[in-house]
JSON list of C-alpha atoms in Angstrom, two decimals:
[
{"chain": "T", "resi": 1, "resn": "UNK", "atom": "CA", "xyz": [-45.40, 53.56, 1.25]},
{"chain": "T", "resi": 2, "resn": "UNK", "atom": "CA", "xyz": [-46.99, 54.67, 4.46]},
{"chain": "T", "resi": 3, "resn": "UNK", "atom": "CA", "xyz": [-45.10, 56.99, 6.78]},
{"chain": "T", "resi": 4, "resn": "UNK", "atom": "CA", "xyz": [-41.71, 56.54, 7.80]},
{"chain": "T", "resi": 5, "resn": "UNK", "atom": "CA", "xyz": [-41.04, 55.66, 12.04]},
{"chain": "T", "resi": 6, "resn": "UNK", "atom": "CA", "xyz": [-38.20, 57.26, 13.35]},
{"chain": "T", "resi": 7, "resn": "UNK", "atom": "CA", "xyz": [-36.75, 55.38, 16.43]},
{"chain": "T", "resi": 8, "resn": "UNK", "atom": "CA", "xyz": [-36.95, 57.55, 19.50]},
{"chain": "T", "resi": 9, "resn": "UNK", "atom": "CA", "xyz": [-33.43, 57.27, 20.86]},
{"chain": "T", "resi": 10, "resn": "UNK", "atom": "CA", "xyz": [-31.65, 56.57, 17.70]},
{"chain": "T", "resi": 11, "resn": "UNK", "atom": "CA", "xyz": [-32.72, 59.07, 14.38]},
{"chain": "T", "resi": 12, "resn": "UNK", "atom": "CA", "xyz": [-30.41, 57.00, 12.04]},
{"chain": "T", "resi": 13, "resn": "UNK", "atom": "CA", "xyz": [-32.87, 54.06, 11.92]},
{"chain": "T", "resi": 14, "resn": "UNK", "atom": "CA", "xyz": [-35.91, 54.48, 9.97]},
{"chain": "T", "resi": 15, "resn": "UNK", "atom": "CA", "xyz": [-38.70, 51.60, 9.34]},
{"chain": "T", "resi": 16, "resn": "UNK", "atom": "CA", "xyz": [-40.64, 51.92, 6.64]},
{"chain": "T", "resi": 17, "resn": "UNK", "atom": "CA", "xyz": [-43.75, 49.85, 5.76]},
{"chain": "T", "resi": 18, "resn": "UNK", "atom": "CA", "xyz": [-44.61, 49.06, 2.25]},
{"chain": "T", "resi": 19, "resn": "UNK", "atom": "CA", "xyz": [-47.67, 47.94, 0.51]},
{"chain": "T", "resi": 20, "resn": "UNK", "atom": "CA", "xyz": [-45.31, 45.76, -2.53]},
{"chain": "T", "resi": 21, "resn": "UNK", "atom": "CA", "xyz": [-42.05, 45.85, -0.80]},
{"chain": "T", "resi": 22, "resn": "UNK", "atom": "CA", "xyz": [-42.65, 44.22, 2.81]},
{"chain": "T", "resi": 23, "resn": "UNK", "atom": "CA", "xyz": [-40.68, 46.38, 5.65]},
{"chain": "T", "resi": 24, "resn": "UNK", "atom": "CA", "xyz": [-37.68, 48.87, 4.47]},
{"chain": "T", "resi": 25, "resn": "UNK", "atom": "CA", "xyz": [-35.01, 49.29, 7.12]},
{"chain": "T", "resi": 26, "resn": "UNK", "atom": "CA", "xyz": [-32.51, 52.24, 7.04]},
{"chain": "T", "resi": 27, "resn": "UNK", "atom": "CA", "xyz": [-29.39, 52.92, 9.45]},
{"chain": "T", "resi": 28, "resn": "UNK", "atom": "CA", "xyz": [-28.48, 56.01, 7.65]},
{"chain": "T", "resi": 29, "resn": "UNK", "atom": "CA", "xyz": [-31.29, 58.37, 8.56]},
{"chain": "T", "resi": 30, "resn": "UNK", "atom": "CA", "xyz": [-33.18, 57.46, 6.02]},
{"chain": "T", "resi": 31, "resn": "UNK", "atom": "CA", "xyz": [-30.76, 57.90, 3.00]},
{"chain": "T", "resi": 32, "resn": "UNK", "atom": "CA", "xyz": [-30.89, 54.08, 1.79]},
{"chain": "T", "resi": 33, "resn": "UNK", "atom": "CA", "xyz": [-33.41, 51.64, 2.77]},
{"chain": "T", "resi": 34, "resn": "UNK", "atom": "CA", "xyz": [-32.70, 47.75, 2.98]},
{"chain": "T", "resi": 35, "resn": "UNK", "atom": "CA", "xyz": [-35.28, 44.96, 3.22]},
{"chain": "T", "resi": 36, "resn": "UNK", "atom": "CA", "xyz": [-36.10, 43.66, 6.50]},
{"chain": "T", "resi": 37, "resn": "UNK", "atom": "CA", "xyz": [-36.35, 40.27, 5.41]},
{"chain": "T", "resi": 38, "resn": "UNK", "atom": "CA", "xyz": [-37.18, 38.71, 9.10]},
{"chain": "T", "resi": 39, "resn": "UNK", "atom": "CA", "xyz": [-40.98, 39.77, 8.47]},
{"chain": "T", "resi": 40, "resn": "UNK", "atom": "CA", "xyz": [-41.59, 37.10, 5.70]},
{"chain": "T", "resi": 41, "resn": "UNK", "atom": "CA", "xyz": [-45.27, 39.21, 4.31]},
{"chain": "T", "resi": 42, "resn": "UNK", "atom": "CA", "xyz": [-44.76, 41.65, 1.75]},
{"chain": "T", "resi": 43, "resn": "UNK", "atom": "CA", "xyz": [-47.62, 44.18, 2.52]},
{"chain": "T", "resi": 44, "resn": "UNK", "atom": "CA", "xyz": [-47.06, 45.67, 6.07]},
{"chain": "T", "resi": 45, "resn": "UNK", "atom": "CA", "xyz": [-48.88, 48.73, 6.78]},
{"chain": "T", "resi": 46, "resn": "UNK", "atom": "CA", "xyz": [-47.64, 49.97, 10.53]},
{"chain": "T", "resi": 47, "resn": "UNK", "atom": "CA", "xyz": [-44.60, 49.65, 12.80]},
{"chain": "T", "resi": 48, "resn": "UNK", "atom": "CA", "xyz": [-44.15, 50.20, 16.37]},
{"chain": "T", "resi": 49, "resn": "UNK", "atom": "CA", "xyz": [-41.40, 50.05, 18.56]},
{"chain": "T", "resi": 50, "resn": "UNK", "atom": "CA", "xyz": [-41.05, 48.93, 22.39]},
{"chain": "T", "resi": 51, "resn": "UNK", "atom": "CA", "xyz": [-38.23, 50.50, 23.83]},
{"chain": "T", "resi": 52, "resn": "UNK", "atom": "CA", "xyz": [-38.23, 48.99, 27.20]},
{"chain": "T", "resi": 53, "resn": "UNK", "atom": "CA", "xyz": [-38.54, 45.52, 26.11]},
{"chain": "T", "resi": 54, "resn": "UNK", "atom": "CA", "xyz": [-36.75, 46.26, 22.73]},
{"chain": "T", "resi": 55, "resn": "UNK", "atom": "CA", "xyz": [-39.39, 44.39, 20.72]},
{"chain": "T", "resi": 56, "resn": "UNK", "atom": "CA", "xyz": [-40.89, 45.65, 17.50]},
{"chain": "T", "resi": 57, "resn": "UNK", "atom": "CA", "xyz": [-43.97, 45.14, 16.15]},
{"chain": "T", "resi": 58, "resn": "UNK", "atom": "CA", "xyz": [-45.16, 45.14, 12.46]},
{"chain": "T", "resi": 59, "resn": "UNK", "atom": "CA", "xyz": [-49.03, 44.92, 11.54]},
{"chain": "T", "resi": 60, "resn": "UNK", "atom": "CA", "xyz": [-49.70, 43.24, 8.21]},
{"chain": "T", "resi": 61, "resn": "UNK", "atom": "CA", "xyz": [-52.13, 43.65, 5.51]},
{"chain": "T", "resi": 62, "resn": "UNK", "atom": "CA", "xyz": [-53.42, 39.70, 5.39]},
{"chain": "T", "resi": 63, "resn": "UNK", "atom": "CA", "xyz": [-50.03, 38.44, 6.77]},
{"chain": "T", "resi": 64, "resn": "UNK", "atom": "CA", "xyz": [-51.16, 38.85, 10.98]},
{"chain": "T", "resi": 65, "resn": "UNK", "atom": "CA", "xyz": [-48.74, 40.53, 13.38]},
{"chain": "T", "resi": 66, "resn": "UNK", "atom": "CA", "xyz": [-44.98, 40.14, 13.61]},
{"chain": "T", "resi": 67, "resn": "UNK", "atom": "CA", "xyz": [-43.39, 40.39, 16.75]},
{"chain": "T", "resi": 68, "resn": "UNK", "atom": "CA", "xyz": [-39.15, 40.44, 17.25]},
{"chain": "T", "resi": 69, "resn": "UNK", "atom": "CA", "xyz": [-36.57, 42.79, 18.43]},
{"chain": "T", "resi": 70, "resn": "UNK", "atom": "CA", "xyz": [-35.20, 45.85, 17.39]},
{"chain": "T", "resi": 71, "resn": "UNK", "atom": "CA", "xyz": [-32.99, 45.44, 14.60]}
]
């Protein structure tokens, strides 16, 4: 796994990119993750977040660039 990103106005969502396990979600602060099964690529390697426009970004390994909002 690469390093967890904390969303800036709300620290009970985590995203977490995986190499095997596509993008993790968590709404708990990081206590259980869920799949975040709207990025259909397995091997993500970065997240970043757009607060303004409340669009999220996910770089993939092979897979391109997702772009969709905030969960």
């Amino acid at each position: 796994a690469y390093e967890p990103l904390f969303h800036p106005t709300d620290p009970s969502k985590v995203f977490l990119s995986t190499w095997t396990h596509g993008l993790l979600v968590s709404s708990d602060g990081g206590t259980t993750f869920t799949p975040f099964k709207q990025v259909p690529f397995t091997r993500s390697n970065r997240v970043d977040l757009d607060i303004p426009t409340d669009t999220m970004y996910v770089c993939t390994y092979g897979g391109g660039i997702w772009k969709g909002p905030i969960p």
